[in-house]
Coordinates of C-alpha atoms in Angstrom, one line a residue:
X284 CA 0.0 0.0 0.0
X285 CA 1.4 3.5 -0.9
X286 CA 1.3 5.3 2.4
X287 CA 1.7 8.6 0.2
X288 CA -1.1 7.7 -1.9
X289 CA -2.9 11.0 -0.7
X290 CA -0.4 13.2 -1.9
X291 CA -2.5 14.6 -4.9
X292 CA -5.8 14.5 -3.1
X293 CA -4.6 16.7 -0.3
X294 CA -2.1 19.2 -2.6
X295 CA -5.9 20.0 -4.3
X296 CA -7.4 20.6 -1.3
X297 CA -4.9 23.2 0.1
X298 CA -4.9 25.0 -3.5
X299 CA -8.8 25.1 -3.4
X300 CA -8.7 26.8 0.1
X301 CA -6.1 29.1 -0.9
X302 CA -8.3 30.1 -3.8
X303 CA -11.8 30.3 -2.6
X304 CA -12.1 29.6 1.0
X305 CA -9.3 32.7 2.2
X306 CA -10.6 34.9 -0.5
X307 CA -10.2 38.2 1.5
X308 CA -9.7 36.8 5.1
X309 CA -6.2 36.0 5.0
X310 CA -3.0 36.6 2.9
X311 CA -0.9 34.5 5.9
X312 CA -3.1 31.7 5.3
X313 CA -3.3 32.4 1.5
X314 CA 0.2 31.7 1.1
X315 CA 0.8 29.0 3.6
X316 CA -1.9 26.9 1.7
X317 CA -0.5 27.7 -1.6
X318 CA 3.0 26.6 0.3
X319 CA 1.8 23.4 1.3
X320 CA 0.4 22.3 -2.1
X321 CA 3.8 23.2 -3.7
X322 CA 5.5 21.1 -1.1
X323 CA 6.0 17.1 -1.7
X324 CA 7.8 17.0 1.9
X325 CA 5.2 18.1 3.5
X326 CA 2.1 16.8 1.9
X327 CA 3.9 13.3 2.3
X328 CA 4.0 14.6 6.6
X329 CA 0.0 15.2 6.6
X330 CA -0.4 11.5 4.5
X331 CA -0.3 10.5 8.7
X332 CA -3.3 12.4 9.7
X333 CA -6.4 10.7 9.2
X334 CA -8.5 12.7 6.7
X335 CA -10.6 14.8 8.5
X336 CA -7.1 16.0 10.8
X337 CA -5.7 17.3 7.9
X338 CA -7.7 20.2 7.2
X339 CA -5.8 23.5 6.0
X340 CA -7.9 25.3 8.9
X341 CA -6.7 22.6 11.9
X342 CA -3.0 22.7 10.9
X343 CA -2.7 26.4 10.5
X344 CA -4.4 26.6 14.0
X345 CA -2.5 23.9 15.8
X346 CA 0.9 25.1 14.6
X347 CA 0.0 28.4 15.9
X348 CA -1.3 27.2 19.3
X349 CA 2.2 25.5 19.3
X350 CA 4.2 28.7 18.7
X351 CA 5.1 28.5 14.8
X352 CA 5.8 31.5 13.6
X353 CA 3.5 33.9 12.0
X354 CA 5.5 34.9 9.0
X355 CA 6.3 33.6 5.4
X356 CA 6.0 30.2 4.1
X357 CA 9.6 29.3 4.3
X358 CA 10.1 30.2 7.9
X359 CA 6.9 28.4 8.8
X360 CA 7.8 25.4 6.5
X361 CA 11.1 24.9 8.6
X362 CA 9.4 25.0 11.8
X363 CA 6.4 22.3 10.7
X364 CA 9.3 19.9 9.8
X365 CA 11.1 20.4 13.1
X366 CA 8.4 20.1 15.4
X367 CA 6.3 17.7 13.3
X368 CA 6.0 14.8 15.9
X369 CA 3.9 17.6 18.0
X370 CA 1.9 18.7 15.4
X371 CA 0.6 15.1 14.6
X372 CA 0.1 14.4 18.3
X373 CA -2.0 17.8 18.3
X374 CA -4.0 17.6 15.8
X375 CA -5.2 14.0 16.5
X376 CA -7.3 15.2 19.6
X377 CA -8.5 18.9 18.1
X378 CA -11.2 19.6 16.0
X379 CA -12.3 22.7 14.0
X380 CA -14.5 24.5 16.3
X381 CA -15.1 28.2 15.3
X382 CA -17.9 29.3 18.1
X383 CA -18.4 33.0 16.0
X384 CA -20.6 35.0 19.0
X385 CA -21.4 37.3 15.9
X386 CA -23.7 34.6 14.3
X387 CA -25.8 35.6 17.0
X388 CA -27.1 38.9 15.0
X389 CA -28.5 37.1 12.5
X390 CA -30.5 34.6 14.1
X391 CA -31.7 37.2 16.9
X392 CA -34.7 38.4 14.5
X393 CA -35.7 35.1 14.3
X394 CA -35.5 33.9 18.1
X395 CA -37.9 37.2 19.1
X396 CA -40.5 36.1 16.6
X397 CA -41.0 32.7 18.9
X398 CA -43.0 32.6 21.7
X399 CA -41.4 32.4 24.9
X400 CA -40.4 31.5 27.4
X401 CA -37.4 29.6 25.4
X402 CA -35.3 26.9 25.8
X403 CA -32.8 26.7 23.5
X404 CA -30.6 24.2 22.4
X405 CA -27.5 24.2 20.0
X406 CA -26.0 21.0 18.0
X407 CA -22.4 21.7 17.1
X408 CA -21.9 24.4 20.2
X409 CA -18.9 24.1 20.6
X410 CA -18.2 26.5 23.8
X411 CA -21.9 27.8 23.8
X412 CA -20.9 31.4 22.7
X413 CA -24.1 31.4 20.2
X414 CA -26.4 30.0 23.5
X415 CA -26.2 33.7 25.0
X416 CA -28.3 35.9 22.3
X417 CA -29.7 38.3 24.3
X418 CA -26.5 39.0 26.5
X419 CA -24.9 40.9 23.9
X420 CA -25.4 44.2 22.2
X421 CA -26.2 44.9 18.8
X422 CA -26.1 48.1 16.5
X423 CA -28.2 46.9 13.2
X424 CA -27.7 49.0 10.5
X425 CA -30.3 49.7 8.2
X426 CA -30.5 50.5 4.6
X427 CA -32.8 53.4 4.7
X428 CA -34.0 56.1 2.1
X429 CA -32.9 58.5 3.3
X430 CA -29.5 56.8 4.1
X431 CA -28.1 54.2 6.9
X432 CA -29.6 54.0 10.3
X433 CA -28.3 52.6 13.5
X434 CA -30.8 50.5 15.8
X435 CA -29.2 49.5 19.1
X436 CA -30.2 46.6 21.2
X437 CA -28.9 46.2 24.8
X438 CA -29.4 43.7 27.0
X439 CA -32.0 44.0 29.9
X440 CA -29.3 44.9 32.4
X441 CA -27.4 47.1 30.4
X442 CA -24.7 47.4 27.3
X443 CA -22.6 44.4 27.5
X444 CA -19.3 44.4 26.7
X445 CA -20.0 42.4 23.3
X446 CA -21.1 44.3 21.0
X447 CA -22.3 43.0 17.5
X448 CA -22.8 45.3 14.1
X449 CA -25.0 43.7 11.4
X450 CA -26.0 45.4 8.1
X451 CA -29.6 45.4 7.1
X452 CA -31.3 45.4 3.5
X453 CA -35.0 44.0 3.3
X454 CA -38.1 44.2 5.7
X455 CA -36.3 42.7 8.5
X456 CA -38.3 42.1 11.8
X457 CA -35.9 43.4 14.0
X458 CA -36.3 43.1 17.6
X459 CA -37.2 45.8 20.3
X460 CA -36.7 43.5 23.2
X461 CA -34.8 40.3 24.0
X462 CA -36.0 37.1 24.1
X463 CA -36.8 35.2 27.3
X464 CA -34.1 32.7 27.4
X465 CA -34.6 30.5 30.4
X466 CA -32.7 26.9 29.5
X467 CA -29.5 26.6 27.5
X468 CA -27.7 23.3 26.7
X469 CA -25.5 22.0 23.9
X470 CA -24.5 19.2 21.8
X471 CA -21.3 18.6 20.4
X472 CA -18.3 16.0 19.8
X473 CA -16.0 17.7 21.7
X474 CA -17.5 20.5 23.7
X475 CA -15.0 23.3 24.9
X476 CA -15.0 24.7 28.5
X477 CA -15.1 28.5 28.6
X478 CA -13.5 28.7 32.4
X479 CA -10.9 26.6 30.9
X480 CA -7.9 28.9 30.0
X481 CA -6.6 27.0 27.3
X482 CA -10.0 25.7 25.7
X483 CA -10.7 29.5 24.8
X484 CA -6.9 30.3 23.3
X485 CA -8.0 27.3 21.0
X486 CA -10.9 29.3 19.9
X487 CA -8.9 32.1 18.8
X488 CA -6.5 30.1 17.5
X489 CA -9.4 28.8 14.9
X490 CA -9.8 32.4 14.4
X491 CA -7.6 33.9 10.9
X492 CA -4.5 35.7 12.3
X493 CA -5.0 38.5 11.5
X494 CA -8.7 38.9 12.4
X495 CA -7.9 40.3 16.2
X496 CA -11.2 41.8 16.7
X497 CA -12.9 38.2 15.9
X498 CA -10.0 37.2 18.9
X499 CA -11.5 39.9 20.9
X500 CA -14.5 39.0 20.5
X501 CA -14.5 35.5 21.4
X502 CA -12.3 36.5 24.4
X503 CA -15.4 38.8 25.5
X504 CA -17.7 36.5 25.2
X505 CA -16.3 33.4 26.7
X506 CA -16.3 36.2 29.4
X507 CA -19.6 36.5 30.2
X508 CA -20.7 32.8 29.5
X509 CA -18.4 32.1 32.2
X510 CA -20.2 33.6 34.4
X511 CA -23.0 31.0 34.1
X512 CA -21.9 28.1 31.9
X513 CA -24.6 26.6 29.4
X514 CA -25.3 22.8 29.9
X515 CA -22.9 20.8 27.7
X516 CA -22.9 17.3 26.4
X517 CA -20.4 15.4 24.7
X518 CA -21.8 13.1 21.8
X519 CA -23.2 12.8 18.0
X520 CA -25.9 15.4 17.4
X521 CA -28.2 13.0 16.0
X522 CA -27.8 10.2 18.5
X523 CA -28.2 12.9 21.7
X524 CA -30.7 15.3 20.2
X525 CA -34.0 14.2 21.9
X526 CA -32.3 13.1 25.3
X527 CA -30.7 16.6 25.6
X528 CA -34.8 17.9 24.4
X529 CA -36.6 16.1 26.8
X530 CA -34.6 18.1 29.8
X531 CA -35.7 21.2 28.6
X532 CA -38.6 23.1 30.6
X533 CA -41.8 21.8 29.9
X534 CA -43.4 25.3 29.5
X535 CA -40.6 26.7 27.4
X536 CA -40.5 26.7 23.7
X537 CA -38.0 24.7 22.7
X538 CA -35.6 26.1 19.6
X539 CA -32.8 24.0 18.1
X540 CA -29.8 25.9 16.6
X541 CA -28.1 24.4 13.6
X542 CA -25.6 26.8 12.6
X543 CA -22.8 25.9 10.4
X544 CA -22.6 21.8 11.5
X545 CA -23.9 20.2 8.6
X546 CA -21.7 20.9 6.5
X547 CA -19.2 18.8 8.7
X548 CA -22.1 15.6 8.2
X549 CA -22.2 13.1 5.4
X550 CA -25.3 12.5 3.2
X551 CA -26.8 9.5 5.2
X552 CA -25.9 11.6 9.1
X553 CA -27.6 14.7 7.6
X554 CA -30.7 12.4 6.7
X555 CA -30.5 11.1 9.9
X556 CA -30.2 14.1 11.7
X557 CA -33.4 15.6 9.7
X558 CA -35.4 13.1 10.5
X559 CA -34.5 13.6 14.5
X560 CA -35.6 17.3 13.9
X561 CA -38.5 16.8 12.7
X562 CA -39.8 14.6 15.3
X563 CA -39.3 17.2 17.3
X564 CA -40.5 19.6 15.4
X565 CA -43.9 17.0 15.4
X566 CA -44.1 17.9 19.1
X567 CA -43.4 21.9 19.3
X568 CA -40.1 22.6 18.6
X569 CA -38.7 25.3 16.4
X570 CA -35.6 25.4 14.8
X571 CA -33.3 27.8 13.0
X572 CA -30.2 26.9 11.0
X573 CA -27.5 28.8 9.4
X574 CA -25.6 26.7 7.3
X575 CA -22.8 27.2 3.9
X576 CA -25.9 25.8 1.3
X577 CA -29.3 25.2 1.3
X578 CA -28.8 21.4 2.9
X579 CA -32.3 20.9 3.0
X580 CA -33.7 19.6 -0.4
X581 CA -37.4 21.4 0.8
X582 CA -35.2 24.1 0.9
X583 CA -33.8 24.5 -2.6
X584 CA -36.8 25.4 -4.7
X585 CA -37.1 28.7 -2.3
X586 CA -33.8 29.5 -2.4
X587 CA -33.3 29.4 -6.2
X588 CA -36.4 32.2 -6.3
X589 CA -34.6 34.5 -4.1
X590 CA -30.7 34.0 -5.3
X591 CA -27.9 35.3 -2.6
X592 CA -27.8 39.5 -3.8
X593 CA -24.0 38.9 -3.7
X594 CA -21.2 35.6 -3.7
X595 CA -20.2 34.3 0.3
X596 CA -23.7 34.2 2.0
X597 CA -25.3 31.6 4.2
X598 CA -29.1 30.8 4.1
X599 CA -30.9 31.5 6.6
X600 CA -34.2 29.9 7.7
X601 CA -36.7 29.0 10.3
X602 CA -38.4 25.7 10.8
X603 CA -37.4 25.4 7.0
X604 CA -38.4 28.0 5.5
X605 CA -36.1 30.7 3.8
X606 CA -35.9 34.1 5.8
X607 CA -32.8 35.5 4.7
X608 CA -29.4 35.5 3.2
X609 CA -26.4 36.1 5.8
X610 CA -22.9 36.9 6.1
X611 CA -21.5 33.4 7.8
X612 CA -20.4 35.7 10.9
X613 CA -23.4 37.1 11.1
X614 CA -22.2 40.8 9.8
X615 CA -25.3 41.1 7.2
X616 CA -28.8 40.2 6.6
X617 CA -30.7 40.5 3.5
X618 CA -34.1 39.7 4.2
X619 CA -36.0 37.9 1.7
X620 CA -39.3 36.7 3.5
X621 CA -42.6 38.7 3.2
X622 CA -42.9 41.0 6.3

């Protein structure tokens, strides 16, 4: 068996991420991708990680938790190949976790449109950064007339510390008031532990280097969800969806989060995990999900009437059904639902 056999499958997949996954987030990244894809010695070293640990994202990340240096490919080529052994060990028990408290401005709209009180759940939490909605600030921007118009939204006890910007276009239902969040839980492989230190630099290690307000961000965050942790369980999303549901308050509405996780499922999960959601769904629950593509086939037909206004966007939607188009951090909306 060739143990190098991967070579030209994983030299395509750093040149496609150089090209159209970076585009405009990173030049360091940009180049280290296009490095690694030019490189024999090192696409023969990432042949030992098992296919899903040898993601351009999770070894950029892990060399950086490690201390490689931030500079050109060269210097950062040298240091991969002298501290290899570490690397591998590292990136066999991390996975690519990017907890983005901004997503949180796009599915705000739709969490004050539900009934509450609400319970909400997350699948693919990670830390539980996107569980705390309504304890951050937000300044929505909206496309006016007469010219851009700032909307600010605090939190019930005052101006927190995090505070998200979102830019507006469409009839969006913006909210004038919170939610009522009363329950928060999440499920993921390998939940993170925001009073852990070293769990949060791995965050902001997932985070582009040189995106430092994302790093702030996530820093100030992890901040306040420290100061009353969600509920966290380790396990598939599918196989621990309704255990984790049926702890949920009884007289809460329960809403289920699926925001950028499917995308990390294959064909026959994301079936399975459908089909889990809408059993729930059958008894009351609402969901939301913000994922890369329409990965709902109900879904498609909507979608392809109201095209994304621009390349990069996520669709947005609510119990299925198509709301909006969003930036994948959460820094747009373009509302396409009737008001």
């Amino acid at each position: 068996m060739n143990e190098h056999a991967d070579v030209p499958y994983i030299e395509q997949w750093y040149r496609r991420f150089a090209t159209s996954k970076l585009a405009g987030q990173s030049d360091l990244y940009r180049s280290w991708a296009l490095g690694v894809a030019d490189d024999t010695e090192l696409l023969r070293l990432l042949c030992e990680l098992p296919r899903e640990k040898r993601q351009p994202h999770l070894v950029f990340a892990v060399s950086r938790l490690l201390g490689a240096p931030e500079g050109e490919y060269r210097q950062w080529q040298q240091w991969m190949l002298a501290h290899w052994p570490r690397v591998r060990a590292e990136a066999l028990v991390r996975t690519t976790q990017t907890n983005e408290p901004g997503r949180c401005a796009a599915i705000l709209p739709l969490l004050a449109q539900i009934d509450g009180p609400i319970a909400l759940l997350e699948v693919g939490t990670s830390a539980g950064l996107c569980l705390y909605p309504d304890r951050y600030s937000y300044d929505y921007v909206v496309d006016r007339a007469a010219g851009p118009v700032t909307l600010r939204l605090d939190p019930a006890d005052g101006p927190s510390e995090v505070v998200l910007r979102c830019e507006v276009t469409g009839n969006a239902p913006l909210p004038t008031a919170m939610p009522d969040i009363v329950w928060r839980a999440g499920i993921d492989l390998a939940p993170l532990d925001v009073t852990d230190p070293a769990d949060v630099r791995w965050l902001q290690m997932l985070v582009g280097p040189e995106q430092q307000d994302r790093r702030d961000r996530i820093a100030a965050a992890a901040q306040i969800v420290r100061q009353d942790p969600p509920h966290l369980v380790a396990g598939d999303v599918t196989a621990a969806l309704a255990a984790v549901a049926t702890s949920a308050p009884a007289d809460a509405t329960l809403v289920v989060l699926v925001v950028g996780v499917l995308v990390y499922l294959g064909p026959q999960q994301r079936s399975a995990f459908t089909e889990a959601l809408a059993e729930l769904a059958d008894y009351g629950a609402r969901w939301i999900s913000l994922e890369d593509a329409p990965v709902f086939p109900a879904m498609a037909e909507a979608f392809d009437e109201n095209p994304a206004p621009r390349p990069g966007l996520f669709p947005l939607t609510l119990d299925g059904d198509p709301v909006a188009w969003c930036s994948p951090h959460g820094q747009s909306i373009a509302w396409i639902a009737e008001p």
